[in-house]
Short mmCIF file of C-alpha atoms and ligand atoms in Angstrom, two decimals:
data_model
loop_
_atom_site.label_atom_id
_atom_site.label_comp_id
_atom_site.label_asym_id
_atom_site.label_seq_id
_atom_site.Cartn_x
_atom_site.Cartn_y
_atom_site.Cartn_z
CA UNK C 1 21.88 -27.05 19.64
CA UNK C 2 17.98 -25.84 20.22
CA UNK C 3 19.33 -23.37 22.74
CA UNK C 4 16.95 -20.67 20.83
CA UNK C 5 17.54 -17.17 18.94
CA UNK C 6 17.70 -15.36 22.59
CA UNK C 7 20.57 -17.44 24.21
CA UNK C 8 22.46 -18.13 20.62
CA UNK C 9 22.35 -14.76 19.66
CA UNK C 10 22.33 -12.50 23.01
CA UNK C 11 25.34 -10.55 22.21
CA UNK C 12 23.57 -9.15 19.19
CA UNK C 13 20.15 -8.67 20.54
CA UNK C 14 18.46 -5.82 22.15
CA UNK C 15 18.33 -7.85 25.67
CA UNK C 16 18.44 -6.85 29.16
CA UNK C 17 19.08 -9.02 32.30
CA UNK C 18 15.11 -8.94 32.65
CA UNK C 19 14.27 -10.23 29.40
CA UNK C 20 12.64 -13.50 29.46
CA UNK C 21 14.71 -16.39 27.06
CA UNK C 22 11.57 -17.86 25.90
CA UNK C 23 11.92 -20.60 23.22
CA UNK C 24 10.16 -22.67 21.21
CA UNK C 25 13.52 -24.14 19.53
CA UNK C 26 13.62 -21.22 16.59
CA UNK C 27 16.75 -21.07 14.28
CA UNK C 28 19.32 -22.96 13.74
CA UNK C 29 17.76 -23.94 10.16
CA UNK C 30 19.78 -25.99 7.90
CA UNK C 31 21.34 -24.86 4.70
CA UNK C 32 21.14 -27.37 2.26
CA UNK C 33 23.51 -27.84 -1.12
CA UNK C 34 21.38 -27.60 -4.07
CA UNK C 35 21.93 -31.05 -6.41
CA UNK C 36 20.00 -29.63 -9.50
CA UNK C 37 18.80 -25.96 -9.69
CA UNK C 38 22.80 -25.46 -9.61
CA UNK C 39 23.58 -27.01 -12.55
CA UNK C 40 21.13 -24.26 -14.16
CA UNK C 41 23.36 -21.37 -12.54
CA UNK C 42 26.75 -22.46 -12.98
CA UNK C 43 27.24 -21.63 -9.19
CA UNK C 44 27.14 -23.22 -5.98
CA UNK C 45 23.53 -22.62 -4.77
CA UNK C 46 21.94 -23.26 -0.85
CA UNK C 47 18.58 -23.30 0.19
CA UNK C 48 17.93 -21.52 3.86
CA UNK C 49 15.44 -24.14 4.79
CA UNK C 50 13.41 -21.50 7.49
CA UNK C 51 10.23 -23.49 7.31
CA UNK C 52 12.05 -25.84 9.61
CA UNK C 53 11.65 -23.17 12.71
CA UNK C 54 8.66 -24.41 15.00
CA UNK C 55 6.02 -22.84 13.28
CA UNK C 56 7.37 -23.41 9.71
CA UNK C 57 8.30 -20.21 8.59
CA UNK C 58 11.58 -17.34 9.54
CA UNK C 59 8.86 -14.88 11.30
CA UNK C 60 9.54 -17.15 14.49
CA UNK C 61 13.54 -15.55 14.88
CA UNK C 62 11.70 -12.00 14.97
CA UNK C 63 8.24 -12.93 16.92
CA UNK C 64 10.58 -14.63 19.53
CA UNK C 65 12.24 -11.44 19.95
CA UNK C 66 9.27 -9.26 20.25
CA UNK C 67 7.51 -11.11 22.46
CA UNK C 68 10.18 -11.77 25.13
CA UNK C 69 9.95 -7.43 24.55
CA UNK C 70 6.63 -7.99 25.50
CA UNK C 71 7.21 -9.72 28.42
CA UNK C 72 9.65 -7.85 29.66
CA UNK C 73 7.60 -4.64 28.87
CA UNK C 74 4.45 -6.10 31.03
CA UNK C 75 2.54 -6.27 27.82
CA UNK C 76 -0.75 -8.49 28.24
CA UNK C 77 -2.13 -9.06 24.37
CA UNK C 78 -0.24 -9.41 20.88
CA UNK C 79 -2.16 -7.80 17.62
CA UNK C 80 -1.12 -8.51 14.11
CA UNK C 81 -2.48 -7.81 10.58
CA UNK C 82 -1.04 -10.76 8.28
CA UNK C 83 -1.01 -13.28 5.19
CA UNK C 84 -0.56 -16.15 7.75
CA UNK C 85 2.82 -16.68 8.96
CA UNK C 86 3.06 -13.83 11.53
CA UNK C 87 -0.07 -14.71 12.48
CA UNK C 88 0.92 -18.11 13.36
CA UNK C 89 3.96 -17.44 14.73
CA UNK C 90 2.40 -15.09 16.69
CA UNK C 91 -0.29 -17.42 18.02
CA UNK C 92 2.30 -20.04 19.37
CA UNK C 93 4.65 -17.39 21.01
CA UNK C 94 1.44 -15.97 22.56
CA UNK C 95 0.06 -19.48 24.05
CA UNK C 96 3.29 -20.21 25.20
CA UNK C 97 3.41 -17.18 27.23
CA UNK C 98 -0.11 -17.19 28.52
CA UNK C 99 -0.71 -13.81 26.29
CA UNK C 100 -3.76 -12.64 24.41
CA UNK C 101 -3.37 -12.53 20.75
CA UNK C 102 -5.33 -11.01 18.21
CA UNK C 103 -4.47 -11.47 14.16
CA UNK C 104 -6.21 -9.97 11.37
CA UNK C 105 -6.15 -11.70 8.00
CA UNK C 106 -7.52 -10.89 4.55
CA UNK C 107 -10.38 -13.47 4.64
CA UNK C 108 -10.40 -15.96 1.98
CA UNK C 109 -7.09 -15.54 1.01
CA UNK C 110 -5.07 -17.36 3.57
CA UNK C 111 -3.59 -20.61 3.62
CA UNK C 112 -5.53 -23.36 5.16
CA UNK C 113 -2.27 -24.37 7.29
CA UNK C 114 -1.45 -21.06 8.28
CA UNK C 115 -5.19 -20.31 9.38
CA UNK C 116 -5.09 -23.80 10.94
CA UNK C 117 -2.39 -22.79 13.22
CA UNK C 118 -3.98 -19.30 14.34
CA UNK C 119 -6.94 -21.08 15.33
CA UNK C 120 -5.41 -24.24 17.24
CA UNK C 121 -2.82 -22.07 18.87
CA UNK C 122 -5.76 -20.73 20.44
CA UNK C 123 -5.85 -16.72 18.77
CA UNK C 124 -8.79 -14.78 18.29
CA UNK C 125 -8.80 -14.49 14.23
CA UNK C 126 -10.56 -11.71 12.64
CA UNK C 127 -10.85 -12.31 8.78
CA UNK C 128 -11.52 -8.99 7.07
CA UNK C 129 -12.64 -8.37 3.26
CA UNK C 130 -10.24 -6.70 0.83
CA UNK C 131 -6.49 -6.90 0.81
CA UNK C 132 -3.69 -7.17 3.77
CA UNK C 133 -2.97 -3.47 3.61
CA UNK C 134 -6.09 -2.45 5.10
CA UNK C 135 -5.88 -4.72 7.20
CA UNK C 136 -2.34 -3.56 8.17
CA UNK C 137 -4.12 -0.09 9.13
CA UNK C 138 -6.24 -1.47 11.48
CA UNK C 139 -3.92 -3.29 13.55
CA UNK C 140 -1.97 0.06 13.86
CA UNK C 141 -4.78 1.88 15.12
CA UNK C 142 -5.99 -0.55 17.21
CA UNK C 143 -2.73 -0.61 18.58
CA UNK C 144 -2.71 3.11 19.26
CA UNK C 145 -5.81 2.89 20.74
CA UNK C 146 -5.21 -0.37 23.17
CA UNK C 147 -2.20 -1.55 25.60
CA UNK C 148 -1.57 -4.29 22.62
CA UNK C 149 2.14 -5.33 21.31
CA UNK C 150 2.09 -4.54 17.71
CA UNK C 151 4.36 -7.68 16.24
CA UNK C 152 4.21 -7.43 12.64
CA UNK C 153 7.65 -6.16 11.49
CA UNK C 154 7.21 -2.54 12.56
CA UNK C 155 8.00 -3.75 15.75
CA UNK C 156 11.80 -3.40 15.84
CA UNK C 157 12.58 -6.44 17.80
CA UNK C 158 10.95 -8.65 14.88
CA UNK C 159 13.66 -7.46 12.30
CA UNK C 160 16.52 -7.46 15.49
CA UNK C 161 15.55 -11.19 15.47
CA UNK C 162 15.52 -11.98 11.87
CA UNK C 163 18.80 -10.93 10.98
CA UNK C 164 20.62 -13.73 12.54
CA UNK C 165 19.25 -15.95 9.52
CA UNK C 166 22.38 -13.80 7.95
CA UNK C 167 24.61 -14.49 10.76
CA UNK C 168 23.68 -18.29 10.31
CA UNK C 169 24.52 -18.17 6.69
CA UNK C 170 28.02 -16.70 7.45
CA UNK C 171 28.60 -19.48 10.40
CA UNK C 172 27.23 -22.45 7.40
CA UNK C 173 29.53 -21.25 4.73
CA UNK C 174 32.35 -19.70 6.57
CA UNK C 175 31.67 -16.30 4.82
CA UNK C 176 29.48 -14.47 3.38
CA UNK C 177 27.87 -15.65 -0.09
CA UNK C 178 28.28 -13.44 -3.51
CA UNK C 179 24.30 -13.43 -3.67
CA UNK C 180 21.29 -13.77 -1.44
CA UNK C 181 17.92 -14.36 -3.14
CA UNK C 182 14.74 -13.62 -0.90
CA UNK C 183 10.74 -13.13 -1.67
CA UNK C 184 9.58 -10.18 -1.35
CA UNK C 185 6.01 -9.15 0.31
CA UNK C 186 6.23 -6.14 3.68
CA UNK C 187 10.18 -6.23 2.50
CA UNK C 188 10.75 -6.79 6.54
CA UNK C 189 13.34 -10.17 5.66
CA UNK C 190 15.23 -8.49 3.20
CA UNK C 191 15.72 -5.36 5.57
CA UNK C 192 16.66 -7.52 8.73
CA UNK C 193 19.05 -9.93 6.32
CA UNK C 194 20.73 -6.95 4.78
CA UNK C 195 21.35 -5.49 8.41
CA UNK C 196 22.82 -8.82 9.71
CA UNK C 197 24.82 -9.38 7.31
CA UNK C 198 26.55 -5.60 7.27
CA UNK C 199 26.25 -5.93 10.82
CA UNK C 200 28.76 -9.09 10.56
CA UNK C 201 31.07 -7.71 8.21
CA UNK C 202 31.96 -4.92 10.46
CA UNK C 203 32.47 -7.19 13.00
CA UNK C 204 35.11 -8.81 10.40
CA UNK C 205 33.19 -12.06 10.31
CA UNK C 206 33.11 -12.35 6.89
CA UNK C 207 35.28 -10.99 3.85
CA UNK C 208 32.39 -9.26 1.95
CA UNK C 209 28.31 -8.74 1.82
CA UNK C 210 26.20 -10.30 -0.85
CA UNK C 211 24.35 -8.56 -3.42
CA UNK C 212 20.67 -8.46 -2.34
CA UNK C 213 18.01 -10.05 -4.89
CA UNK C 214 14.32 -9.29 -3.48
CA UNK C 215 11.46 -10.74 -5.33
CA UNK C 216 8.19 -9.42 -5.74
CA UNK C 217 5.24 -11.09 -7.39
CA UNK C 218 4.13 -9.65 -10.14
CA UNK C 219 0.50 -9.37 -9.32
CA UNK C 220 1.65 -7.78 -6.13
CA UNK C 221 4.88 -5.82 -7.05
CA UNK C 222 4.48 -1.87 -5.91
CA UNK C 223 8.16 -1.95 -5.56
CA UNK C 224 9.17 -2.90 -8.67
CA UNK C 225 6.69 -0.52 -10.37
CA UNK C 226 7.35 2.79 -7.98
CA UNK C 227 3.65 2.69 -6.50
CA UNK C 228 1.33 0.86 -4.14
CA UNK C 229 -1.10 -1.51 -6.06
CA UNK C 230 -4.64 -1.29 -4.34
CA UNK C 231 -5.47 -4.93 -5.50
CA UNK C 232 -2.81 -7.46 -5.51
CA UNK C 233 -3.02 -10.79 -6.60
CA UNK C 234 -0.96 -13.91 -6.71
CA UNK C 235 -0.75 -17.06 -5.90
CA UNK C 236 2.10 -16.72 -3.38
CA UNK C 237 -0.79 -15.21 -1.00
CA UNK C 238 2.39 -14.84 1.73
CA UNK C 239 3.39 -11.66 -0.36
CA UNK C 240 0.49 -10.57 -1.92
CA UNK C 241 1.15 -7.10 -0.58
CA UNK C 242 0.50 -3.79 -2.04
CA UNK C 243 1.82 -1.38 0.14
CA UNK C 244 4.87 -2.84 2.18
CA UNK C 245 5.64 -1.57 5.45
CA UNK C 246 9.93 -1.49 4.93
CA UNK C 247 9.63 -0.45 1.58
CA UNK C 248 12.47 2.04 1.40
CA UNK C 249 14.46 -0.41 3.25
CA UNK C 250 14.41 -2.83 0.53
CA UNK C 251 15.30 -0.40 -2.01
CA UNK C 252 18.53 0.75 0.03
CA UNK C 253 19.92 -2.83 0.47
CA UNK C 254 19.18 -3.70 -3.22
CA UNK C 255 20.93 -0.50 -3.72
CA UNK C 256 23.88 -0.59 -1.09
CA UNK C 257 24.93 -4.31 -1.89
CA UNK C 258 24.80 -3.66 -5.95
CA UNK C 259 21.54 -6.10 -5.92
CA UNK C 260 17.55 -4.98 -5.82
CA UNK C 261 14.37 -5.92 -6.15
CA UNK C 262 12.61 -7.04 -9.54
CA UNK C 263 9.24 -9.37 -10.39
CA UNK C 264 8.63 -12.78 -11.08
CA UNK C 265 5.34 -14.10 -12.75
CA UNK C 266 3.10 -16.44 -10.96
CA UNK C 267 4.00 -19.22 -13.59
CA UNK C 268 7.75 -18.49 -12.96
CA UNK C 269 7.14 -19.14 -8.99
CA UNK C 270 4.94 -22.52 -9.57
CA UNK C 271 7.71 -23.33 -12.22
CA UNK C 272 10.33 -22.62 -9.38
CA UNK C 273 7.68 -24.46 -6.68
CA UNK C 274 7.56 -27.29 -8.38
CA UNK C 275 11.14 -27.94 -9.05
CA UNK C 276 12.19 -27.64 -5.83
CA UNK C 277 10.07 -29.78 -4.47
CA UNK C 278 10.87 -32.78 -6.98
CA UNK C 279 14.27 -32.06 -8.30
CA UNK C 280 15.73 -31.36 -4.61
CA UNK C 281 13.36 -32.52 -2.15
CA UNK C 282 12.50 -28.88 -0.55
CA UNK C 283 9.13 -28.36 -0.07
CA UNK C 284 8.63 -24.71 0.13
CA UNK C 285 5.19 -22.60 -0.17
CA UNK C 286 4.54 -20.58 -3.02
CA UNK C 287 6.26 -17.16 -1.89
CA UNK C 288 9.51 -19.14 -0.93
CA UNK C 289 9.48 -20.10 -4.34
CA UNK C 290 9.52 -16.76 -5.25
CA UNK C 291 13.35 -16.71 -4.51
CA UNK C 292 14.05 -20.04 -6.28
CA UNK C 293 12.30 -18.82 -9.81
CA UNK C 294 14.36 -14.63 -9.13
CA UNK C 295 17.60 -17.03 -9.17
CA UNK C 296 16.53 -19.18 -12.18
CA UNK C 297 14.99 -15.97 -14.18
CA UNK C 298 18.04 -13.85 -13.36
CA UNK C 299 20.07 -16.85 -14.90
CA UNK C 300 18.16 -17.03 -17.85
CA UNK C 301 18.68 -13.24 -18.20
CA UNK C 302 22.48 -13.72 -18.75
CA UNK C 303 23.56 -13.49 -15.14
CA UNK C 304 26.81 -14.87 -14.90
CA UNK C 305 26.85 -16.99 -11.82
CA UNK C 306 29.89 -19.02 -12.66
CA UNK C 307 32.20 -19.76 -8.76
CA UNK C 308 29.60 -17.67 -7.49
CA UNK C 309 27.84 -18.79 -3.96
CA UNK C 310 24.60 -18.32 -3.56
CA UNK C 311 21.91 -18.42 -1.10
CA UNK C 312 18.18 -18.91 -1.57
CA UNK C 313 16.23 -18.23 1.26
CA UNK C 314 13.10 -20.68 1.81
CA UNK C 315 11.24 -19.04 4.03
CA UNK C 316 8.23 -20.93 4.65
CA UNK C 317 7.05 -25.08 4.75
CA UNK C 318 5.07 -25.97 1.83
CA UNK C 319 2.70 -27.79 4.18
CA UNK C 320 1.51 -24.33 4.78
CA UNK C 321 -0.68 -24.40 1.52
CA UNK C 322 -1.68 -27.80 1.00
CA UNK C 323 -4.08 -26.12 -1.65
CA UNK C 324 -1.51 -24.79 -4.34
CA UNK C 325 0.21 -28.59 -3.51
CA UNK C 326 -2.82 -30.22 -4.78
CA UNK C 327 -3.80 -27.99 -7.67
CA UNK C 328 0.09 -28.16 -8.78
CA UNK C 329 0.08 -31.99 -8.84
CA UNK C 330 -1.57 -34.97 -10.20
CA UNK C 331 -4.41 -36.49 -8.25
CA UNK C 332 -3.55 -39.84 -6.46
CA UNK C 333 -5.12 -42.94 -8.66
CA UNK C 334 -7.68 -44.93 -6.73
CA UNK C 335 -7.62 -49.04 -7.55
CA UNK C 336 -9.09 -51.97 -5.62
CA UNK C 337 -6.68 -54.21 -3.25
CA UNK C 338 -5.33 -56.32 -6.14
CA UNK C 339 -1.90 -56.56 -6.26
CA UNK C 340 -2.07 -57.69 -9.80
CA UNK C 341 -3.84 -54.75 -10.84
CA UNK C 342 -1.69 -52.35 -9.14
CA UNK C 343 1.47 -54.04 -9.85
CA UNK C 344 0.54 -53.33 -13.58
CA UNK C 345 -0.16 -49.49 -12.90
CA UNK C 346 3.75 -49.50 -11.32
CA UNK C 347 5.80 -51.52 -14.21
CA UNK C 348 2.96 -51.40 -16.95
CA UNK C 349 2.63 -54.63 -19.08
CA UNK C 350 4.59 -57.94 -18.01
CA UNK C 351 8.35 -57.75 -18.98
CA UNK C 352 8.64 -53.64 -19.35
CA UNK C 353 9.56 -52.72 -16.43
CA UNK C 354 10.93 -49.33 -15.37
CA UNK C 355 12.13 -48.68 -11.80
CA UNK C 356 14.19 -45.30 -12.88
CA UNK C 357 12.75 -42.12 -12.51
CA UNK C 358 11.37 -40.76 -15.86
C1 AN7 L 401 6.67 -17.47 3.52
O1 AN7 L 401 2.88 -13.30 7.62
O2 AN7 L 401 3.84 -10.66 5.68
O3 AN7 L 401 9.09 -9.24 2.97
O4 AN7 L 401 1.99 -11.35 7.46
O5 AN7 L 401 5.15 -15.54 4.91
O6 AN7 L 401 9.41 -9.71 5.39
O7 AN7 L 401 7.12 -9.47 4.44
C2 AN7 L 401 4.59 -12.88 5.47
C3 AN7 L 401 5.58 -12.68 4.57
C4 AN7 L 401 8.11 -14.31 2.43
C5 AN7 L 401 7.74 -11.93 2.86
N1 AN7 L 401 7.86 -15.61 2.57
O8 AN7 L 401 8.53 -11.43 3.92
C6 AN7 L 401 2.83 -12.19 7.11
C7 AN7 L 401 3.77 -11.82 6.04
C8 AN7 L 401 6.88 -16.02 3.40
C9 AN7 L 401 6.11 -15.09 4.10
C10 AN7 L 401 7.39 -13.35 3.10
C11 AN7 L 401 6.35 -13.72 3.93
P1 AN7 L 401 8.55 -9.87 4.20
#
């Protein structure tokens, strides 16, 4: 247990006697038996809870990766564009390591706990007007133009790391699951999941690979609609992504595993947001959601789920956006210290009471 991606999974990795096995105590995420959302699907679903990886989202399996790469390569600074998890991740790998780390965000459209992190983990953050894509552009170049380790998920070591999320899934469940539904925003998850798990099945881990569901957001869905969107908007800011980097790689394993990769509305993912959080207790941002309201739209379509498994990746902690939390839920009341007073708020008038759950 909390050995780390680098030990766990050295057979499968890119390593060399020389690469550091850094940690911060990445992977190993739970997968957790859905008690309600199932009953919707006629299947057996599991959430991949990856906001429980150190920095509360799956980009730490890849970022450890890279940056032992880094190390190991002499590299002295970290640059990545990003909608706030990279950048995070990227932050704490860096300050652990005693390397430099620049991130470039879309300003004003990053969550506060994700911008929290960049900043306390001690990165230089550059907010920059317009959309991630640009932003995206500029990392590259300055990348080209400086002795910095590009880590967003062009790097190959950051999708070499994120595929053992699939090899995790196979260890949970003992195979591989009939479906895997992920959010959708660079397409970089999908890509690494959809290598793991092939990369299992030819190692005759498991019996079969699951059909790949990507979401998109709407708003932000230049997949789904065959061309980059210059302005994307939705509330899952984690994907709002117009141009993604791996975007051929999400249409091949959509294609190759008999799944793909469709839209969701942002009033399907707050649906979806909400209900996981108090119908199963998972607390997952906005974008993770984005898998949760796929599964429940696909349903709704007429997909027949019935003795299928199926996986829902949650890819980041809801604590990352305590904004969308507190716009998606009723205001605490405020009352005096009068236990009478408040006692009546709880139960309502003398003799009604009701202690069950509406
Ligand atoms: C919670 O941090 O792109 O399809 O710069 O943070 O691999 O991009 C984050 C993406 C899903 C989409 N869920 O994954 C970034 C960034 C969460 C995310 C995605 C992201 P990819």
């Amino acid at each position: 247990m909390g050995q780390g991606v680098l030990t766990h999974y050295a057979e499968f990795l890119p390593l060399t006697p020389a690469t550091p096995r850094i940690t911060l105590g990445e992977g190993e995420t739970p997968l957790v038996r859905s008690r309600h959302i199932e009953r919707e699907t006629g299947g057996e679903v599991y959430f991949k809870l990856e906001g429980c990886n150190p920095t509360g989202s799956f980009k730490d399996r890849g970022m450890v990766v890279a940056v032992a790469k880094a190390l190991e390569e002499d590299s002295k600074a970290l640059i990545c564009a990003s909608t706030g998890n990279t950048s995070a991740s990227a932050a704490a790998f860096g300050a652990c390591c005693g390397l430099k780390v620049i991130v470039l965000v879309p300003q004003g459209s990053i969550a506060l706990g994700k911008l929290a992190q960049a900043l306390i983990y001690g990165a230089q953050v550059i907010a920059i007007e317009g959309s991630f894509d640009r932003d995206m552009e500029i990392a590259r170049g300055l990348a080209d133009r400086h002795p910095f380790t590009l880590v967003n998920s062009l790097n190959p070591y950051r999708l070499e790391g994120q595929k053992t999320a699939a090899f995790e899934v196979i260890e949970a469940l003992g195979d591989a699951p009939d479906y895997l539904f992920i959010p959708v925003g660079n397409a970089g998850n999908i890509t690494a999941y959809w290598r793991g798990f092939q990369e299992f099945h030819s190692r005759e881990k498991s019996s079969q690979t699951p059909r790949m569901m990507g979401f998109q957001a709407e708003g932000s869905a230049p997949i789904v609609r065959g061309e980059p969107v210059a302005d994307p908007r939705t509330v899952a800011s984690a994907i709002r992504i117009g141009n993604p980097a791996h975007w051929q790689n999400a249409v091949t394993a959509g294609k190759e595993s008999g799944g793909g990769v469709e839209a969701v509305s942002d009033d399907e993912i707050l649906e979806a947001y909400r209900l996981l959080a108090n119908a199963e207790g998972v607390f997952g941002e906005p974008a993770s959601a984005a898998s949760v309201a796929g599964l429940l739209k696909s349903t709704r379509q007429g997909l027949s789920l019935e003795g299928k498994r199926i996986v829902c990746v949650i890819t980041g902690n809801g604590l990352k956006d305590p904004d969308t939390a507190m716009s998606q839920a009723p205001e605490p009341t405020v009352f005096p210290p009068d236990l009478e007073q408040i006692e009546k708020a709880i139960i309502g008038a003398p003799g009604s009471s009701s202690w069950t759950r509406p």
